[in-house]
PDB file of C-alpha atoms in Angstrom:
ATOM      1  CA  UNK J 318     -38.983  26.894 -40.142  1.00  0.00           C
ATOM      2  CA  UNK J 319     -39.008  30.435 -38.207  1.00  0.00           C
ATOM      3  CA  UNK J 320     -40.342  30.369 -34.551  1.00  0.00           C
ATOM      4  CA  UNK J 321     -42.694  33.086 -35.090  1.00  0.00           C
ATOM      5  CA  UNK J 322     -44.194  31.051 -38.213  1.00  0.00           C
ATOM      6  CA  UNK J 323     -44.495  27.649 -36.403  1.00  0.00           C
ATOM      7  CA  UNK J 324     -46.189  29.445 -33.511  1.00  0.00           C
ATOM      8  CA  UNK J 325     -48.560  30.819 -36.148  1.00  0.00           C
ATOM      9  CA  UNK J 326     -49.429  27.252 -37.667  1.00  0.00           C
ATOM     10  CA  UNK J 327     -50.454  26.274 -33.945  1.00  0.00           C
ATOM     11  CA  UNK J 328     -52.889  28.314 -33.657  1.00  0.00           C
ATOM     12  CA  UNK J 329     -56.207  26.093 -34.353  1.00  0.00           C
ATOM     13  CA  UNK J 330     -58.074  26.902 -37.273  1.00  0.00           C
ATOM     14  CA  UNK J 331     -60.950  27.557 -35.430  1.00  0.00           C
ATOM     15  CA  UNK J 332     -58.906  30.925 -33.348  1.00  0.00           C
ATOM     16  CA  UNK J 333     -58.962  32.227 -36.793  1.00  0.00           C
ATOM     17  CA  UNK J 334     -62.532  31.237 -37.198  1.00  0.00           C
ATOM     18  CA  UNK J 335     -63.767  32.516 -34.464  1.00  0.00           C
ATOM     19  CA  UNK J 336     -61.640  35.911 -35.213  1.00  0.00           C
ATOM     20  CA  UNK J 337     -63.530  35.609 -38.581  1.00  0.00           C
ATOM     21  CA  UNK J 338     -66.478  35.365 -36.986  1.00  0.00           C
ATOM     22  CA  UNK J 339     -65.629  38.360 -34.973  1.00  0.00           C
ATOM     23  CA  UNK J 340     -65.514  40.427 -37.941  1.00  0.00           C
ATOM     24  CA  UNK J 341     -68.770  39.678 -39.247  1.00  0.00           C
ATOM     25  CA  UNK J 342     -69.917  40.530 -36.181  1.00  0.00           C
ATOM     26  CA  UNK J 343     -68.330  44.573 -36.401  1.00  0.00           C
ATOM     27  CA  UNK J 344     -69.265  44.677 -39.883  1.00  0.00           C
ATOM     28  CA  UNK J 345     -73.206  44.709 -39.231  1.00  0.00           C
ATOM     29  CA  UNK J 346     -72.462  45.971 -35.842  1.00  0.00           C
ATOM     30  CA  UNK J 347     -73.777  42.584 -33.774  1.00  0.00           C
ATOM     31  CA  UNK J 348     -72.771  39.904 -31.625  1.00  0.00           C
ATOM     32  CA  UNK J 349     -73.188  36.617 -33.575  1.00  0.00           C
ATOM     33  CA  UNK J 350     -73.711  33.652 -32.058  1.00  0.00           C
ATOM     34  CA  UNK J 351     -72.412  30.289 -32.105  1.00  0.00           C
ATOM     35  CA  UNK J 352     -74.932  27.670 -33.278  1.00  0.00           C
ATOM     36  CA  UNK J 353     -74.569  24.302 -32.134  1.00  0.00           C
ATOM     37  CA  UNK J 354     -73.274  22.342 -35.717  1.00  0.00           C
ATOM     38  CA  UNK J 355     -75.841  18.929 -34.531  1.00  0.00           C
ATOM     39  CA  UNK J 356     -78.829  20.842 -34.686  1.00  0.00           C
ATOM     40  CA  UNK J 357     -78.605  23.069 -37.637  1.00  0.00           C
ATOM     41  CA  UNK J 358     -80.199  23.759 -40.811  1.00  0.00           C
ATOM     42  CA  UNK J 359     -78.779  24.948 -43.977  1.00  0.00           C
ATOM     43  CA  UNK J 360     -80.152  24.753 -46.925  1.00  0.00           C
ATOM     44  CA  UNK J 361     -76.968  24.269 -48.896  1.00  0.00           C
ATOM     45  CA  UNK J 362     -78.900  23.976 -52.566  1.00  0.00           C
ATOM     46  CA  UNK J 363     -79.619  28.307 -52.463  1.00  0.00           C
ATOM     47  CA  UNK J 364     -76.746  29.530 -50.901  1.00  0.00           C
ATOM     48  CA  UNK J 365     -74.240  32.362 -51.543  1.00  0.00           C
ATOM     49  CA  UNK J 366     -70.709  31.211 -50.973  1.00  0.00           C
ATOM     50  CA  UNK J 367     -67.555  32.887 -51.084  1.00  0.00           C
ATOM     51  CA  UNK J 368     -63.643  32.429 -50.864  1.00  0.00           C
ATOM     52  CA  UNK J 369     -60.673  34.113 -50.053  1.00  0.00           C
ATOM     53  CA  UNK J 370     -56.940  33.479 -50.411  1.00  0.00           C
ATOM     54  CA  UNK J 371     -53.951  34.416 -47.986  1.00  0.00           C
ATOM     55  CA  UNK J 372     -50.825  33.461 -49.359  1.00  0.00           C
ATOM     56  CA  UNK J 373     -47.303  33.840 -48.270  1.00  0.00           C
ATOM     57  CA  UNK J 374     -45.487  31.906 -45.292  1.00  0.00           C
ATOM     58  CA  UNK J 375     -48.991  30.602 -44.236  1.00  0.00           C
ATOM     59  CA  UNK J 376     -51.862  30.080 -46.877  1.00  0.00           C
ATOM     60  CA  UNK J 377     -55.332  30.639 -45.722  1.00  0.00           C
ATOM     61  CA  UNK J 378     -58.344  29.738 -47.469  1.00  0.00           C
ATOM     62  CA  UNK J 379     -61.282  31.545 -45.756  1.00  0.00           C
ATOM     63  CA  UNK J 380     -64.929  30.422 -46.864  1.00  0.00           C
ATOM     64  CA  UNK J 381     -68.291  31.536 -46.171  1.00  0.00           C
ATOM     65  CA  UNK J 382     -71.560  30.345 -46.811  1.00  0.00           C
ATOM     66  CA  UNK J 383     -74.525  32.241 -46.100  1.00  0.00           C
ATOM     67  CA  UNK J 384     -78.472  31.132 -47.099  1.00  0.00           C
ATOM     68  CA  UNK J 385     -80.093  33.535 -49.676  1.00  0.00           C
ATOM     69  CA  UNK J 386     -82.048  35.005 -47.308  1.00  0.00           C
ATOM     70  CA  UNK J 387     -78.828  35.936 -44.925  1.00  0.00           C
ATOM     71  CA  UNK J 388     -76.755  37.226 -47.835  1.00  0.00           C
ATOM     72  CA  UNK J 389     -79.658  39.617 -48.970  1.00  0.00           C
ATOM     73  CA  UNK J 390     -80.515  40.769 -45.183  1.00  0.00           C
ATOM     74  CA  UNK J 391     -76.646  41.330 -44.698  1.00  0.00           C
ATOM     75  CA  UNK J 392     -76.683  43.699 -47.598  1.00  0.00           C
ATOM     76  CA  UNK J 393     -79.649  45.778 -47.049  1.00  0.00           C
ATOM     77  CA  UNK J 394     -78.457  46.007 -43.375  1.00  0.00           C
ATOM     78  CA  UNK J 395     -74.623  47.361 -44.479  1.00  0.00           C
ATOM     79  CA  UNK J 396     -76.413  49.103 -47.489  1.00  0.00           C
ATOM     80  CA  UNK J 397     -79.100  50.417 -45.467  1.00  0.00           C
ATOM     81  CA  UNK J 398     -81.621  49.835 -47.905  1.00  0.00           C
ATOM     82  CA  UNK J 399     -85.044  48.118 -48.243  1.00  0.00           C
ATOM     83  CA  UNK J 400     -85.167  44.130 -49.201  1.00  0.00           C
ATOM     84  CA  UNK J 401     -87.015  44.303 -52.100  1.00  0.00           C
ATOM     85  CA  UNK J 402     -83.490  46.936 -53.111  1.00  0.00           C
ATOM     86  CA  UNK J 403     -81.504  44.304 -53.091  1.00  0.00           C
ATOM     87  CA  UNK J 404     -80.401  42.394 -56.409  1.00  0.00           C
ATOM     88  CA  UNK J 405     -78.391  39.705 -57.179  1.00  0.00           C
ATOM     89  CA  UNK J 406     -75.792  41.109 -57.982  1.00  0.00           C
ATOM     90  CA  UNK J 407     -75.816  43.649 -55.297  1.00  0.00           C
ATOM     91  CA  UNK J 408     -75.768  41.065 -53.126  1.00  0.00           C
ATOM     92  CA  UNK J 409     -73.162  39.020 -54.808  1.00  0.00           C
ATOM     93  CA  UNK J 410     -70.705  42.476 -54.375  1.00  0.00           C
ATOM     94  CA  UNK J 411     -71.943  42.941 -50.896  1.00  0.00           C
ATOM     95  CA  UNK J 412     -70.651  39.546 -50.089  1.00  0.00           C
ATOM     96  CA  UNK J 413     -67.306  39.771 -51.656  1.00  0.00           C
ATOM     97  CA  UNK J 414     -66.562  43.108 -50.153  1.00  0.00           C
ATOM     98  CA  UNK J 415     -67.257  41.139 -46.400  1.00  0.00           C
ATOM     99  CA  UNK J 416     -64.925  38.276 -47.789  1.00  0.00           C
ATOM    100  CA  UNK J 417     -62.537  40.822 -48.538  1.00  0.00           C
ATOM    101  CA  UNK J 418     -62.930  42.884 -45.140  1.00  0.00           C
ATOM    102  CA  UNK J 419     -62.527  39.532 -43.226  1.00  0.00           C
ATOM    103  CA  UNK J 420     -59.758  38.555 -45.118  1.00  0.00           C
ATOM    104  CA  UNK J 421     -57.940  41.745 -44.028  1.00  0.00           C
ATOM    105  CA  UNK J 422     -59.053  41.458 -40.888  1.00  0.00           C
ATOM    106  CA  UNK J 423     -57.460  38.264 -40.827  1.00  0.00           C
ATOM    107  CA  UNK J 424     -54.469  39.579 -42.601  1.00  0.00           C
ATOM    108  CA  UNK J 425     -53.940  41.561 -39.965  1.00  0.00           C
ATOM    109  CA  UNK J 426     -54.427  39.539 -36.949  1.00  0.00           C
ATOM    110  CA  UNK J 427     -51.559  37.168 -38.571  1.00  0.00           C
ATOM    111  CA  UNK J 428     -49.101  40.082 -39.282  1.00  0.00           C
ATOM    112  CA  UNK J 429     -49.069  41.483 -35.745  1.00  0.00           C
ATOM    113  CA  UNK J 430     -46.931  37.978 -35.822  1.00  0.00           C
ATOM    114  CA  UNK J 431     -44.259  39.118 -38.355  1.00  0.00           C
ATOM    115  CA  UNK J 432     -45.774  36.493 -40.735  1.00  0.00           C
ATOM    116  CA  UNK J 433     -45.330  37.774 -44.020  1.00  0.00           C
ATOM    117  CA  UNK J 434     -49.040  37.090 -46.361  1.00  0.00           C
ATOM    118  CA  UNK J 435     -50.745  38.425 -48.848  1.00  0.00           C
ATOM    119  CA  UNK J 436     -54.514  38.791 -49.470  1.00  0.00           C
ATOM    120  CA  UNK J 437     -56.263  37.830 -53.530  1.00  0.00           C
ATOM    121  CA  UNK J 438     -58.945  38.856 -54.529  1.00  0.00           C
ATOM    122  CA  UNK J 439     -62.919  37.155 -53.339  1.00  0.00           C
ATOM    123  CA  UNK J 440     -64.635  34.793 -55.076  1.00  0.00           C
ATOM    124  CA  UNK J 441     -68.088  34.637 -54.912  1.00  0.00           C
ATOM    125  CA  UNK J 442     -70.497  32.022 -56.554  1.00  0.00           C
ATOM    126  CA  UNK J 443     -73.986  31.565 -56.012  1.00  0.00           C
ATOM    127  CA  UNK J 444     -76.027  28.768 -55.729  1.00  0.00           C
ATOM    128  CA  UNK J 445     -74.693  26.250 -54.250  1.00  0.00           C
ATOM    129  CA  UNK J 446     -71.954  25.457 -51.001  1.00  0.00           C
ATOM    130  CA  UNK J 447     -69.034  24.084 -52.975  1.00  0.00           C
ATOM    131  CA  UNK J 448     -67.472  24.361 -50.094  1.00  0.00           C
ATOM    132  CA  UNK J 449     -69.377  21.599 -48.594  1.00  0.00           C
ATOM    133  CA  UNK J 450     -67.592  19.180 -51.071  1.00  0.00           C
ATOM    134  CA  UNK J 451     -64.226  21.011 -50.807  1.00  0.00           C
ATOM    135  CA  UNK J 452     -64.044  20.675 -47.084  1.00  0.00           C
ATOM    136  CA  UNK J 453     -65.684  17.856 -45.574  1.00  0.00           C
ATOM    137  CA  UNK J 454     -64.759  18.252 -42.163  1.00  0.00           C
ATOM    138  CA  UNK J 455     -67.422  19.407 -38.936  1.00  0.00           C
ATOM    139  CA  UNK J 456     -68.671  22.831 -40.520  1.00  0.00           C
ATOM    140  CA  UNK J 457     -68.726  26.056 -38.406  1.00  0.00           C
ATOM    141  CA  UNK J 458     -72.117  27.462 -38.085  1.00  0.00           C
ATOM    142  CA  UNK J 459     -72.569  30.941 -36.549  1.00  0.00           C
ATOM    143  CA  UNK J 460     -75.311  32.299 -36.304  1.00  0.00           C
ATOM    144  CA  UNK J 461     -77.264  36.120 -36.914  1.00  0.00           C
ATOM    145  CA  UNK J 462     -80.450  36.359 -34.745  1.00  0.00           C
ATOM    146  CA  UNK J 463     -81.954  33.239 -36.158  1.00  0.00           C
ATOM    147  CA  UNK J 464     -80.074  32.875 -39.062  1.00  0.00           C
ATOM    148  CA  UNK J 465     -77.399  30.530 -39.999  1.00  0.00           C
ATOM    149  CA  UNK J 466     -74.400  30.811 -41.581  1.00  0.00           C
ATOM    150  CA  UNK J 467     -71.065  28.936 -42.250  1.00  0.00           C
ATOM    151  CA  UNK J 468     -67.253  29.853 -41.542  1.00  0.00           C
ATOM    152  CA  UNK J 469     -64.767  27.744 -42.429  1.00  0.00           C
ATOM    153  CA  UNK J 470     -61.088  28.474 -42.637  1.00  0.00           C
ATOM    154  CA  UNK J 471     -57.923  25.845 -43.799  1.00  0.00           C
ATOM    155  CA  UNK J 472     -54.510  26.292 -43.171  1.00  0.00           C
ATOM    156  CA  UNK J 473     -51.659  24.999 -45.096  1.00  0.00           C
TER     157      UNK J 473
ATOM    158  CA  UNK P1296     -66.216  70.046 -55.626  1.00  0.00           C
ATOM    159  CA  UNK P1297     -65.376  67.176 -57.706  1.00  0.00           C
ATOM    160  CA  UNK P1298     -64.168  63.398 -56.292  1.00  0.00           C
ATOM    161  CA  UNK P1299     -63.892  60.365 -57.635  1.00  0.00           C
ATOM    162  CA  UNK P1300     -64.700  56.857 -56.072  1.00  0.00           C
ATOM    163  CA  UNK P1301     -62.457  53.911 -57.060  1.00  0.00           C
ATOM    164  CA  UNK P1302     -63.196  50.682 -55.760  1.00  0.00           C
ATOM    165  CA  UNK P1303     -64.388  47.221 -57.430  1.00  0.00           C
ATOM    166  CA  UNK P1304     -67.392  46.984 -55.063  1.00  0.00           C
ATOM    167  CA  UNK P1305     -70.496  48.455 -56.192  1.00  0.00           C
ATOM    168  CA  UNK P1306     -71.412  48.273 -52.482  1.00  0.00           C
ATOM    169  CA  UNK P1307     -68.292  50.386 -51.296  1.00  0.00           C
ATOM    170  CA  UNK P1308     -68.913  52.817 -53.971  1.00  0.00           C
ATOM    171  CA  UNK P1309     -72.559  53.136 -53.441  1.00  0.00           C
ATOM    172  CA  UNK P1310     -71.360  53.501 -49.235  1.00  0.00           C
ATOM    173  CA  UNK P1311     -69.070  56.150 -49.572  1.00  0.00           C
ATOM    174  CA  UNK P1312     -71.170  58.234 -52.138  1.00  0.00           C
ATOM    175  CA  UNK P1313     -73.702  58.132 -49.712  1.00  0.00           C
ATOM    176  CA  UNK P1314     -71.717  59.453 -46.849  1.00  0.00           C
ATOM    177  CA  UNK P1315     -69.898  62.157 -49.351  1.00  0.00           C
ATOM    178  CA  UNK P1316     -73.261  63.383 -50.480  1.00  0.00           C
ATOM    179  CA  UNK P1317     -74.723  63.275 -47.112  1.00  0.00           C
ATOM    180  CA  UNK P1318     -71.789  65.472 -46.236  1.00  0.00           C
ATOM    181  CA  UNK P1319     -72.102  67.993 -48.973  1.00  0.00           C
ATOM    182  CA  UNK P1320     -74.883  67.304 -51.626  1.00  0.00           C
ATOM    183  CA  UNK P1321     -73.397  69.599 -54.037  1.00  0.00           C
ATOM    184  CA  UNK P1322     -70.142  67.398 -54.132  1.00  0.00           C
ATOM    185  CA  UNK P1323     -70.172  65.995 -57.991  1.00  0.00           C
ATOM    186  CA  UNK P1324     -69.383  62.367 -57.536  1.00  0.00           C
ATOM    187  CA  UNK P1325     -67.878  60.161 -60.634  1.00  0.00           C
ATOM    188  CA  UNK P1326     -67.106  56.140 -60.174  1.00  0.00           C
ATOM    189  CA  UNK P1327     -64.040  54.291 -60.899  1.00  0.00           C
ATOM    190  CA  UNK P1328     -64.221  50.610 -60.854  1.00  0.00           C
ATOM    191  CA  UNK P1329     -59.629  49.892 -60.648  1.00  0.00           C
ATOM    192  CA  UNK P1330     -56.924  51.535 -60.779  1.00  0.00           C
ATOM    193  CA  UNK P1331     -56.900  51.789 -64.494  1.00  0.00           C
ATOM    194  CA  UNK P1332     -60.142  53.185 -64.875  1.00  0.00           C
ATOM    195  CA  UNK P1333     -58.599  56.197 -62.435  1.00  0.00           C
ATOM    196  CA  UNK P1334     -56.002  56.519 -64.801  1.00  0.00           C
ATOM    197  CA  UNK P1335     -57.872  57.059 -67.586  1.00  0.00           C
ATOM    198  CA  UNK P1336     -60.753  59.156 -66.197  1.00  0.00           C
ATOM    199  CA  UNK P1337     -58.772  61.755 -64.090  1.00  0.00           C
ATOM    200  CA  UNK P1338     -57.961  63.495 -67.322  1.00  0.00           C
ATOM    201  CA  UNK P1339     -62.453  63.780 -68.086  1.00  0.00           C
ATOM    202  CA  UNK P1340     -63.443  63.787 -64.778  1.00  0.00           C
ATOM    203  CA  UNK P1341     -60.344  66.201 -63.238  1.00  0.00           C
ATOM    204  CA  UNK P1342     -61.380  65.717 -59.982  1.00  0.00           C
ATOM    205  CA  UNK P1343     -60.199  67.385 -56.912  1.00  0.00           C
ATOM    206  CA  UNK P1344     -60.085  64.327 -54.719  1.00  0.00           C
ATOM    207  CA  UNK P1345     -59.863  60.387 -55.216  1.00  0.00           C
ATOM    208  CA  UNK P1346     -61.211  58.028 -52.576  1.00  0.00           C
ATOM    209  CA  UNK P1347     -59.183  55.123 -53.528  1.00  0.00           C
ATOM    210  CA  UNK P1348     -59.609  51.435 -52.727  1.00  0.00           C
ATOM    211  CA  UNK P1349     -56.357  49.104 -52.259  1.00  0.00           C
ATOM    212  CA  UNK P1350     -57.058  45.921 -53.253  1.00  0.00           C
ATOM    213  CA  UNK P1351     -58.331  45.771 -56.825  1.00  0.00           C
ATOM    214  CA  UNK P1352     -58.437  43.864 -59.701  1.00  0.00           C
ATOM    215  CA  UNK P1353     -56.520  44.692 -62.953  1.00  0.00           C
ATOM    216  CA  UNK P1354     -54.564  47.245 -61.358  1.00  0.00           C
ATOM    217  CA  UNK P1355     -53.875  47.825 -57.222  1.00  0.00           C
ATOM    218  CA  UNK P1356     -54.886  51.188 -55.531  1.00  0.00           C
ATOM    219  CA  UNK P1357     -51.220  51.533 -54.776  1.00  0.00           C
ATOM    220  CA  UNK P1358     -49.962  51.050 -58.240  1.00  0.00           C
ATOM    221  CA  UNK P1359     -52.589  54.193 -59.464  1.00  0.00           C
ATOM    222  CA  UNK P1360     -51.333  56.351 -56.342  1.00  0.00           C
ATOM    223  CA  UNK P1361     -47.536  55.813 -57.380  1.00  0.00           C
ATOM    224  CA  UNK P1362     -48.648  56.132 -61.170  1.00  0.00           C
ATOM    225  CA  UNK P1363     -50.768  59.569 -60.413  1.00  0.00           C
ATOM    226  CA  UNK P1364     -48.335  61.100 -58.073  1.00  0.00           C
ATOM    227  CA  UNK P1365     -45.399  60.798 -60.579  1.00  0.00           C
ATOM    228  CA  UNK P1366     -47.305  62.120 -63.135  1.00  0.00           C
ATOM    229  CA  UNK P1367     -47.398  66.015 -62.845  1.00  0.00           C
ATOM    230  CA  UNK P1368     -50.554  66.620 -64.491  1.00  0.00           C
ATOM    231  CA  UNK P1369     -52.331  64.710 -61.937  1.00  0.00           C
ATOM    232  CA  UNK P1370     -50.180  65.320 -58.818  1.00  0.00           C
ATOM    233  CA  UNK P1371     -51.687  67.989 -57.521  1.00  0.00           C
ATOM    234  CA  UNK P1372     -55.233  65.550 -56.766  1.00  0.00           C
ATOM    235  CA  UNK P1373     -55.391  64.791 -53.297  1.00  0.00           C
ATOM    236  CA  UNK P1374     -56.041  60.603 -52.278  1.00  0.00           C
ATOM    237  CA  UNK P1375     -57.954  59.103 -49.492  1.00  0.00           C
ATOM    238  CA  UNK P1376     -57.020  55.659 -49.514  1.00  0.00           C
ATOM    239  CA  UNK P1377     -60.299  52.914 -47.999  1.00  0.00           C
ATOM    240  CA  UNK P1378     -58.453  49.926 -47.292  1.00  0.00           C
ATOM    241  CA  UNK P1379     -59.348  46.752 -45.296  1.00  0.00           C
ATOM    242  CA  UNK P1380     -55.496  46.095 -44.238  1.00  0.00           C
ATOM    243  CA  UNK P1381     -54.346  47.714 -41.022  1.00  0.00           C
ATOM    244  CA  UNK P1382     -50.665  46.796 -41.640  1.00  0.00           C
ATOM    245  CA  UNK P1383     -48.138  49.610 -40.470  1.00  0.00           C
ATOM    246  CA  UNK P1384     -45.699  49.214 -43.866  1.00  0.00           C
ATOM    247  CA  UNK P1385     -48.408  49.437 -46.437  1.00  0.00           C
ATOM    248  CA  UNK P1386     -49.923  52.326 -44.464  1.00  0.00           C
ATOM    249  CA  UNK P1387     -46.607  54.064 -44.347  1.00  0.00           C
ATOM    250  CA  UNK P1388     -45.528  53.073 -48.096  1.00  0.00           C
ATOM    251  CA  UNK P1389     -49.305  54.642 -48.933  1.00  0.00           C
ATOM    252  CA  UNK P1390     -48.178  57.566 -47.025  1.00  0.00           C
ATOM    253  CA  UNK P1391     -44.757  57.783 -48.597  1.00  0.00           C
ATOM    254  CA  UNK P1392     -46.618  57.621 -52.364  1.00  0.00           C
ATOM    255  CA  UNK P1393     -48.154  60.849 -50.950  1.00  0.00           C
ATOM    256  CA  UNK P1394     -52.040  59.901 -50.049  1.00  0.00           C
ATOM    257  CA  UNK P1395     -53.311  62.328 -47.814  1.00  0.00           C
ATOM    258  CA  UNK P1396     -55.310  59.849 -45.446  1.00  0.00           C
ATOM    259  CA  UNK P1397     -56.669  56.732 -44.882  1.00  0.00           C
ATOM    260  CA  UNK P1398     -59.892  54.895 -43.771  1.00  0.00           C
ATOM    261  CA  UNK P1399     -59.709  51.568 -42.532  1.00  0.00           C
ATOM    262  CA  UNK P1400     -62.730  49.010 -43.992  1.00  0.00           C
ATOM    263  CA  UNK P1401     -65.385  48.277 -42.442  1.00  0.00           C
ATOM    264  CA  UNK P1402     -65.710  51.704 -40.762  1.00  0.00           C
ATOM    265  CA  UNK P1403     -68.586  53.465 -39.134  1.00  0.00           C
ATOM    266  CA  UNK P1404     -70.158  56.753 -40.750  1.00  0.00           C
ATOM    267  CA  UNK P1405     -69.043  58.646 -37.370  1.00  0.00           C
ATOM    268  CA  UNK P1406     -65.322  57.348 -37.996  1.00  0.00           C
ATOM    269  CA  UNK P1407     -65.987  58.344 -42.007  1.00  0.00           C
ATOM    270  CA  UNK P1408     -67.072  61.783 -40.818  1.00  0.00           C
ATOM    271  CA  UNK P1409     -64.200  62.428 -38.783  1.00  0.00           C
ATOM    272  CA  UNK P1410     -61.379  61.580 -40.999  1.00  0.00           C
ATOM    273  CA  UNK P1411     -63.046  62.728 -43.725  1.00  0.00           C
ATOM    274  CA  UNK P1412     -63.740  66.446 -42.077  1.00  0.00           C
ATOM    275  CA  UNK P1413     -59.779  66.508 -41.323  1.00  0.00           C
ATOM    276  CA  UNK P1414     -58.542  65.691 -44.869  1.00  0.00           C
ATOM    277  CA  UNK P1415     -61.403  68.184 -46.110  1.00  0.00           C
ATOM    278  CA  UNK P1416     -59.932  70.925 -43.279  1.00  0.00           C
ATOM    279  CA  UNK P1417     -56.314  70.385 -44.334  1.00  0.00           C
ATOM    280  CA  UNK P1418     -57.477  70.668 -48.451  1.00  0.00           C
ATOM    281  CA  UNK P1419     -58.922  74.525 -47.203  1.00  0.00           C
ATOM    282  CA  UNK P1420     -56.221  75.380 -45.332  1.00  0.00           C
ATOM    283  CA  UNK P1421     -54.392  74.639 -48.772  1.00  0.00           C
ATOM    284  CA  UNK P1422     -56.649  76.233 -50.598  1.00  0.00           C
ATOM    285  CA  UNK P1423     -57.374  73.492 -52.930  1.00  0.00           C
ATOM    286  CA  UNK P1424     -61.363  73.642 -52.226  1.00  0.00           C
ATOM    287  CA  UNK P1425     -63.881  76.369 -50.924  1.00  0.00           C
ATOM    288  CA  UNK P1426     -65.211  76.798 -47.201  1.00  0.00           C
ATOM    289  CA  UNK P1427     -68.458  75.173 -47.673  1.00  0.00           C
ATOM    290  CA  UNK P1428     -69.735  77.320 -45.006  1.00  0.00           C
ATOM    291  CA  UNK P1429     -69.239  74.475 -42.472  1.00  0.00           C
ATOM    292  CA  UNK P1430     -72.382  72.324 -43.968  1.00  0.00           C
ATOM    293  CA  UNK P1431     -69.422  69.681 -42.984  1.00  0.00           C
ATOM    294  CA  UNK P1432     -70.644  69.742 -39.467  1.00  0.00           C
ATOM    295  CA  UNK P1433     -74.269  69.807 -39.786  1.00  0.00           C
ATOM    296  CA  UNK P1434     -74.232  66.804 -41.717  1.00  0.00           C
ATOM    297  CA  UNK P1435     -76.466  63.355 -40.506  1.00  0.00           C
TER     298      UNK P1435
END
């Protein structure tokens, strides 16, 4: 295995969290928080969660779960428009193009280390937090004044 | 002037008109949704510039540059590429396929302004679109 893509794999899950995290944050132009995981709730029965693919000498699967609530506030905040503006399905596009952003931003944090990957394209389903039964482990809550959301990322 | 959006995202689309008209509201605006779509619509639409998105489905925002720049009835339309990878090869390769600049996703109206006042500049100086009478700088 190349140095440069064992080095990669070493780097914790949660560096590429929090670098997820980080680009949240720029995209509605705000610090977000970390939430304490104990303490949290999410109301994982009306959520909007979506997934993103990086494949190549690393594979990536990025995931994000935000409430209703969250997903719609998100959108009118990026969209700057009113609440009551904001669809479904407007807010179903709104959170695939910040799965997509993040996964580029992701994309390239990991290619400054000459580690060849490719991004697919977002998946977005609402409703429920499949990812919940995907990946069991301690979920990453972040948080948006005082709203929650989830980032989790797995690395093969 | 006439420009074309192409991007999968209702959101970007509905972003980047509203920063184009805020910039000029007598630019006519007509939606893509892939690189397909571009294709087929340049030839109704004939527009004078394409804001292009990268990554799309059914066909890439690369794929349309390469397929519109070899094709001489459409190789004269300038492309500003919105793209959410920062990667020096694509950027060059996007270059090389003859897009005349590039936004980086998410970006800021200020940073949308600025690049897109350049590429607007450099289309004059060609004479491929009217002095607007410098609205460009009095824009919000």
């Amino acid at each position: 295995m190349p140095v440069d893509i064992f080095l990669l794999k070493l780097q914790t899950e949660a560096q590429i969290e929090d670098e997820c995290q980080k680009i949240i944050g720029g995209i509605i132009n705000e610090k977000i928080l970390l939430q304490d995981a104990v303490n949290t709730e999410f109301d994982f029965t009306k959520s909007i969660t979506g997934c993103i693919n990086l494949i190549g000498d690393i594979n990536l699967l990025i995931s994000i779960s935000f409430p209703f609530a969250l997903g719609k506030d998100l959108s009118a905040r990026t969209l700057e428009l009113s609440l009551q503006d904001v669809d479904a399905e407007l807010m179903i596009d709104n959170v695939q193009e910040i799965l997509n952003q993040v996964g580029g931003g992701v994309k390239n944090f990991i290619v400054l280390q000459n580690v060849k990957i490719d991004m697919e394209l977002p998946r977005v389903k609402l409703g429920r937090d499949y990812v919940k039964t995907a990946s069991p482990k301690k979920r990453n809550f972040y948080k948006i004044e005082n709203q929650i959301f989830c980032v989790d990322v797995t690395i093969d | 002037m006439k420009i074309m959006i192409v991007d999968d995202s209702k959101s970007i689309r509905f972003i980047v008109k509203k920063h184009l008209l805020k910039f000029n509201p007598n630019f006519t605006i007509t939606e893509a949704e892939n690189g397909k779509e571009c294709i087929e619509r340049v030839f109704v639409d004939k527009p004078d510039l394409v804001v292009m998105d990268v990554n799309m489905p059914i066909m890439n925002g690369d794929e349309a540059v390469k397929v519109l720049k070899t094709d001489l009835r459409t190789r004269h339309i300038d492309i500003m590429m919105l793209t959410t990878e920062a990667e020096t090869t694509l950027v060059m390769k996007l270059l090389k396929l003859g897009i005349k600049q590039y936004m980086i996703k998410p970006f800021k109206s200020d940073d949308f302004k600025k690049k897109f006042t350049t590429l607007i500049q450099l289309m004059q100086r060609e004479g491929k679109v009217p002095d607007f009478n410098m609205p460009i700088m009095c824009a919000v």
